[in-house]
Amino acid sequence: MLFNPVAVHEISGLEIGIRILIAVLIGGLVGVEREHKNRPAGLRTHVLVCLGACTVAMIECLYAASLDRSTDSQITYNFGRLCAQVISGIGFLGAGTIFTSQKKIAGLTTAASLWNTACLGLAAGYGYYWVALFGCILVLLTLMVLQKVIRVNANKRVEVHFIHRNETIEFIKEVFEKNNVKVLDLDFHIESTGDPNSNDPNVYTNIYTLHLPPSLSYTDLINTLAAYRNIQTVRTTNT
């Protein structure tokens, strides 16, 4: 028989209850964090995923233990087969949390948290409590703390629509230099015609590909640029 002798044994009613409670607790903790951030998969989804994975693991343990008591030595059982299907099958839920819009992908973190929650549920179902609890702590730290400790600003395109070209470009350069913003690429075109009575009637569009220092967010940069009187609109897009 192919099984893990540590995990497979008779499970008492009390132990079943403990494993289920741990699975619900783990799923609830991760789910609350996702719910707080208004993600597609929240509290109930994570609890159900973790509980379902835990249930599958316990069923496999009980079934393997029953075969172990069998007098027929020819019966073999590939331990872990059901749980392998849980890990691969969770993909349909993860796919449902991922959205694509205007070349932007969202929901990958939530999909990863669902997959991790399923794995932690399996650990709880097998009775590896410390693996499940420590794994839960690390998942929560990753979701709640890591981004605040390690800030990585991805390169983005900042599209600026403005009038009075010379004056405004000088202002934009000063903002970039003051905040250590690196301009990786620049596209320029005249989008439309503005006030014909002005000395410079054109409306210009500069599309900058930028790299920001960790201390500066794109929100702060956009607010600074948008406050200038000659700048009409500012928006960001992924590179």
GROMACS .gro file of C-alpha atoms in nm:
model
  239
    1MET     CA    1   0.000   0.000   0.000
    2LEU     CA    2   0.126   0.344  -0.090
    3PHE     CA    3   0.054   0.584   0.196
    4ASN     CA    4   0.213   0.809   0.457
    5PRO     CA    5   0.215   0.612   0.785
    6VAL     CA    6   0.231   0.932   0.990
    7ALA     CA    7  -0.083   1.088   0.844
    8VAL     CA    8  -0.299   0.778   0.800
    9HIS     CA    9  -0.461   0.649   1.118
   10GLU     CA   10  -0.800   0.625   1.279
   11ILE     CA   11  -0.942   0.975   1.331
   12SER     CA   12  -1.160   1.030   1.636
   13GLY     CA   13  -1.464   1.254   1.633
   14LEU     CA   14  -1.277   1.512   1.842
   15GLU     CA   15  -0.984   1.518   1.603
   16ILE     CA   16  -1.217   1.556   1.305
   17GLY     CA   17  -1.375   1.855   1.477
   18ILE     CA   18  -1.035   2.010   1.551
   19ARG     CA   19  -0.920   1.973   1.191
   20ILE     CA   20  -1.241   2.125   1.058
   21LEU     CA   21  -1.221   2.418   1.301
   22ILE     CA   22  -0.859   2.486   1.206
   23ALA     CA   23  -0.952   2.477   0.838
   24VAL     CA   24  -1.242   2.720   0.894
   25LEU     CA   25  -1.016   2.948   1.101
   26ILE     CA   26  -0.745   2.954   0.833
   27GLY     CA   27  -0.992   3.013   0.551
   28GLY     CA   28  -1.164   3.282   0.757
   29LEU     CA   29  -0.846   3.473   0.835
   30VAL     CA   30  -0.732   3.481   0.474
   31GLY     CA   31  -1.085   3.551   0.353
   32VAL     CA   32  -1.133   3.848   0.587
   33GLU     CA   33  -0.821   4.012   0.446
   34ARG     CA   34  -0.944   3.963   0.089
   35GLU     CA   35  -1.296   4.078   0.183
   36HIS     CA   36  -1.154   4.391   0.345
   37LYS     CA   37  -0.985   4.479   0.016
   38ASN     CA   38  -1.310   4.413  -0.174
   39ARG     CA   39  -1.167   4.131  -0.381
   40PRO     CA   40  -1.384   3.895  -0.592
   41ALA     CA   41  -1.325   3.597  -0.362
   42GLY     CA   42  -1.378   3.692   0.001
   43LEU     CA   43  -1.460   3.536   0.337
   44ARG     CA   44  -1.711   3.268   0.237
   45THR     CA   45  -1.518   3.154  -0.069
   46HIS     CA   46  -1.192   3.108   0.123
   47VAL     CA   47  -1.365   2.930   0.412
   48LEU     CA   48  -1.542   2.690   0.175
   49VAL     CA   49  -1.224   2.619  -0.022
   50CYS     CA   50  -1.022   2.545   0.291
   51LEU     CA   51  -1.301   2.339   0.447
   52GLY     CA   52  -1.352   2.139   0.128
   53ALA     CA   53  -0.981   2.064   0.095
   54CYS     CA   54  -0.967   1.959   0.461
   55THR     CA   55  -1.264   1.728   0.409
   56VAL     CA   56  -1.103   1.560   0.108
   57ALA     CA   57  -0.781   1.505   0.305
   58MET     CA   58  -0.970   1.347   0.597
   59ILE     CA   59  -1.169   1.123   0.362
   60GLU     CA   60  -0.846   1.004   0.208
   61CYS     CA   61  -0.694   0.937   0.550
   62LEU     CA   62  -0.999   0.741   0.666
   63TYR     CA   63  -1.022   0.543   0.344
   64ALA     CA   64  -0.654   0.453   0.345
   65ALA     CA   65  -0.680   0.351   0.711
   66SER     CA   66  -0.975   0.124   0.633
   67LEU     CA   67  -0.777  -0.044   0.355
   68ASP     CA   68  -0.485  -0.086   0.593
   69ARG     CA   69  -0.708  -0.293   0.821
   70SER     CA   70  -0.817  -0.511   0.530
   71THR     CA   71  -0.700  -0.872   0.530
   72ASP     CA   72  -0.657  -0.861   0.153
   73SER     CA   73  -0.291  -0.771   0.110
   74GLN     CA   74  -0.341  -0.732  -0.265
   75ILE     CA   75  -0.538  -0.408  -0.221
   76THR     CA   76  -0.325  -0.105  -0.288
   77TYR     CA   77  -0.410   0.263  -0.261
   78ASN     CA   78  -0.226   0.554  -0.415
   79PHE     CA   79  -0.235   0.793  -0.122
   80GLY     CA   80  -0.264   1.158  -0.222
   81ARG     CA   81  -0.456   1.104  -0.542
   82LEU     CA   82  -0.769   1.288  -0.431
   83CYS     CA   83  -0.570   1.574  -0.286
   84ALA     CA   84  -0.376   1.613  -0.608
   85GLN     CA   85  -0.710   1.671  -0.780
   86VAL     CA   86  -0.795   1.940  -0.524
   87ILE     CA   87  -0.472   2.129  -0.595
   88SER     CA   88  -0.520   2.115  -0.971
   89GLY     CA   89  -0.897   2.159  -0.961
   90ILE     CA   90  -0.883   2.481  -0.761
   91GLY     CA   91  -0.775   2.647  -1.084
   92PHE     CA   92  -1.136   2.695  -1.199
   93LEU     CA   93  -1.203   2.916  -0.896
   94GLY     CA   94  -0.878   3.104  -0.941
   95ALA     CA   95  -0.961   3.169  -1.305
   96GLY     CA   96  -1.291   3.321  -1.199
   97THR     CA   97  -1.115   3.585  -0.989
   98ILE     CA   98  -0.884   3.704  -1.269
   99PHE     CA   99  -1.000   3.991  -1.487
  100THR     CA  100  -0.839   4.153  -1.788
  101SER     CA  101  -0.927   4.505  -1.895
  102GLN     CA  102  -0.734   4.739  -2.126
  103LYS     CA  103  -0.424   4.519  -2.108
  104LYS     CA  104  -0.444   4.521  -1.727
  105ILE     CA  105  -0.467   4.195  -1.534
  106ALA     CA  106  -0.625   4.194  -1.188
  107GLY     CA  107  -0.706   3.917  -0.942
  108LEU     CA  108  -0.385   3.714  -0.956
  109THR     CA  109  -0.315   3.764  -0.584
  110THR     CA  110  -0.665   3.649  -0.492
  111ALA     CA  111  -0.627   3.344  -0.717
  112ALA     CA  112  -0.296   3.263  -0.545
  113SER     CA  113  -0.454   3.308  -0.201
  114LEU     CA  114  -0.729   3.061  -0.295
  115TRP     CA  115  -0.473   2.805  -0.409
  116ASN     CA  116  -0.271   2.851  -0.087
  117THR     CA  117  -0.587   2.825   0.122
  118ALA     CA  118  -0.666   2.491  -0.041
  119CYS     CA  119  -0.315   2.366   0.037
  120LEU     CA  120  -0.346   2.479   0.399
  121GLY     CA  121  -0.681   2.302   0.421
  122LEU     CA  122  -0.515   1.981   0.303
  123ALA     CA  123  -0.248   2.021   0.570
  124ALA     CA  124  -0.514   2.065   0.838
  125GLY     CA  125  -0.708   1.766   0.706
  126TYR     CA  126  -0.400   1.545   0.724
  127GLY     CA  127  -0.339   1.657   1.082
  128TYR     CA  128  -0.029   1.865   1.016
  129TYR     CA  129  -0.149   2.148   1.236
  130TRP     CA  130   0.177   2.339   1.264
  131VAL     CA  131   0.225   2.335   0.888
  132ALA     CA  132  -0.127   2.471   0.843
  133LEU     CA  133  -0.099   2.741   1.111
  134PHE     CA  134   0.249   2.861   1.018
  135GLY     CA  135   0.149   2.857   0.652
  136CYS     CA  136  -0.155   3.069   0.735
  137ILE     CA  137   0.060   3.322   0.921
  138LEU     CA  138   0.298   3.351   0.626
  139VAL     CA  139   0.011   3.393   0.379
  140LEU     CA  140  -0.137   3.673   0.591
  141LEU     CA  141   0.202   3.844   0.625
  142THR     CA  142   0.245   3.825   0.248
  143LEU     CA  143  -0.099   3.974   0.181
  144MET     CA  144  -0.095   4.243   0.451
  145VAL     CA  145   0.265   4.340   0.524
  146LEU     CA  146   0.498   4.252   0.237
  147GLN     CA  147   0.382   4.525  -0.001
  148LYS     CA  148   0.424   4.789   0.272
  149VAL     CA  149   0.775   4.672   0.362
  150ILE     CA  150   0.904   4.616   0.008
  151ARG     CA  151   0.771   4.873  -0.236
  152VAL     CA  152   0.833   4.813  -0.604
  153ASN     CA  153   0.702   5.067  -0.853
  154ALA     CA  154   0.642   4.911  -1.192
  155ASN     CA  155   0.723   5.109  -1.503
  156LYS     CA  156   0.411   5.282  -1.632
  157ARG     CA  157   0.306   5.518  -1.906
  158VAL     CA  158   0.183   5.856  -1.791
  159GLU     CA  159  -0.025   6.040  -2.050
  160VAL     CA  160  -0.038   6.418  -2.005
  161HIS     CA  161  -0.266   6.651  -2.205
  162PHE     CA  162  -0.167   7.016  -2.177
  163ILE     CA  163  -0.156   7.362  -2.337
  164HIS     CA  164   0.120   7.624  -2.360
  165ARG     CA  165   0.387   7.373  -2.455
  166ASN     CA  166   0.714   7.543  -2.353
  167GLU     CA  167   0.596   7.658  -2.012
  168THR     CA  168   0.428   7.329  -1.925
  169ILE     CA  169   0.713   7.106  -2.039
  170GLU     CA  170   0.951   7.307  -1.823
  171PHE     CA  171   0.722   7.249  -1.523
  172ILE     CA  172   0.701   6.874  -1.593
  173LYS     CA  173   1.081   6.849  -1.617
  174GLU     CA  174   1.117   7.026  -1.282
  175VAL     CA  175   0.872   6.784  -1.118
  176PHE     CA  176   1.057   6.482  -1.257
  177GLU     CA  177   1.400   6.612  -1.153
  178LYS     CA  178   1.282   6.709  -0.805
  179ASN     CA  179   1.136   6.362  -0.740
  180ASN     CA  180   1.412   6.159  -0.913
  181VAL     CA  181   1.172   6.027  -1.176
  182LYS     CA  182   1.345   5.857  -1.469
  183VAL     CA  183   1.199   5.906  -1.816
  184LEU     CA  184   1.257   5.583  -2.009
  185ASP     CA  185   1.069   5.682  -2.323
  186LEU     CA  186   0.864   5.973  -2.458
  187ASP     CA  187   0.598   5.992  -2.730
  188PHE     CA  188   0.459   6.326  -2.840
  189HIS     CA  189   0.177   6.444  -3.063
  190ILE     CA  190  -0.064   6.731  -3.111
  191GLU     CA  191  -0.404   6.592  -3.024
  192SER     CA  192  -0.637   6.876  -3.116
  193THR     CA  193  -0.668   7.248  -3.168
  194GLY     CA  194  -0.744   7.465  -2.867
  195ASP     CA  195  -0.831   7.835  -2.836
  196PRO     CA  196  -0.763   8.003  -3.175
  197ASN     CA  197  -0.718   8.339  -3.001
  198SER     CA  198  -0.425   8.210  -2.795
  199ASN     CA  199  -0.060   8.253  -2.893
  200ASP     CA  200  -0.029   7.875  -2.873
  201PRO     CA  201  -0.372   7.731  -2.964
  202ASN     CA  202  -0.271   7.364  -2.974
  203VAL     CA  203  -0.346   7.096  -2.716
  204TYR     CA  204  -0.045   6.867  -2.675
  205THR     CA  205  -0.011   6.511  -2.552
  206ASN     CA  206   0.309   6.371  -2.402
  207ILE     CA  207   0.319   6.001  -2.319
  208TYR     CA  208   0.604   5.930  -2.077
  209THR     CA  209   0.729   5.583  -1.985
  210LEU     CA  210   0.848   5.636  -1.629
  211HIS     CA  211   1.031   5.461  -1.350
  212LEU     CA  212   0.956   5.601  -1.004
  213PRO     CA  213   1.172   5.575  -0.690
  214PRO     CA  214   1.022   5.360  -0.409
  215SER     CA  215   0.945   5.671  -0.203
  216LEU     CA  216   0.707   5.813  -0.466
  217SER     CA  217   0.373   5.669  -0.574
  218TYR     CA  218   0.205   5.725  -0.907
  219THR     CA  219  -0.091   5.877  -0.724
  220ASP     CA  220   0.129   6.148  -0.570
  221LEU     CA  221   0.295   6.219  -0.904
  222ILE     CA  222  -0.037   6.249  -1.087
  223ASN     CA  223  -0.179   6.480  -0.820
  224THR     CA  224   0.126   6.706  -0.850
  225LEU     CA  225   0.101   6.724  -1.228
  226ALA     CA  226  -0.277   6.766  -1.237
  227ALA     CA  227  -0.262   7.066  -1.002
  228TYR     CA  228  -0.078   7.273  -1.265
  229ARG     CA  229  -0.305   7.518  -1.447
  230ASN     CA  230  -0.193   7.429  -1.802
  231ILE     CA  231  -0.238   7.054  -1.762
  232GLN     CA  232  -0.585   6.936  -1.861
  233THR     CA  233  -0.575   6.562  -1.791
  234VAL     CA  234  -0.328   6.304  -1.658
  235ARG     CA  235  -0.371   5.927  -1.664
  236THR     CA  236  -0.156   5.617  -1.628
  237THR     CA  237  -0.147   5.295  -1.829
  238ASN     CA  238   0.063   4.982  -1.794
  239THR     CA  239   0.364   4.949  -2.024
   0.00000   0.00000   0.00000
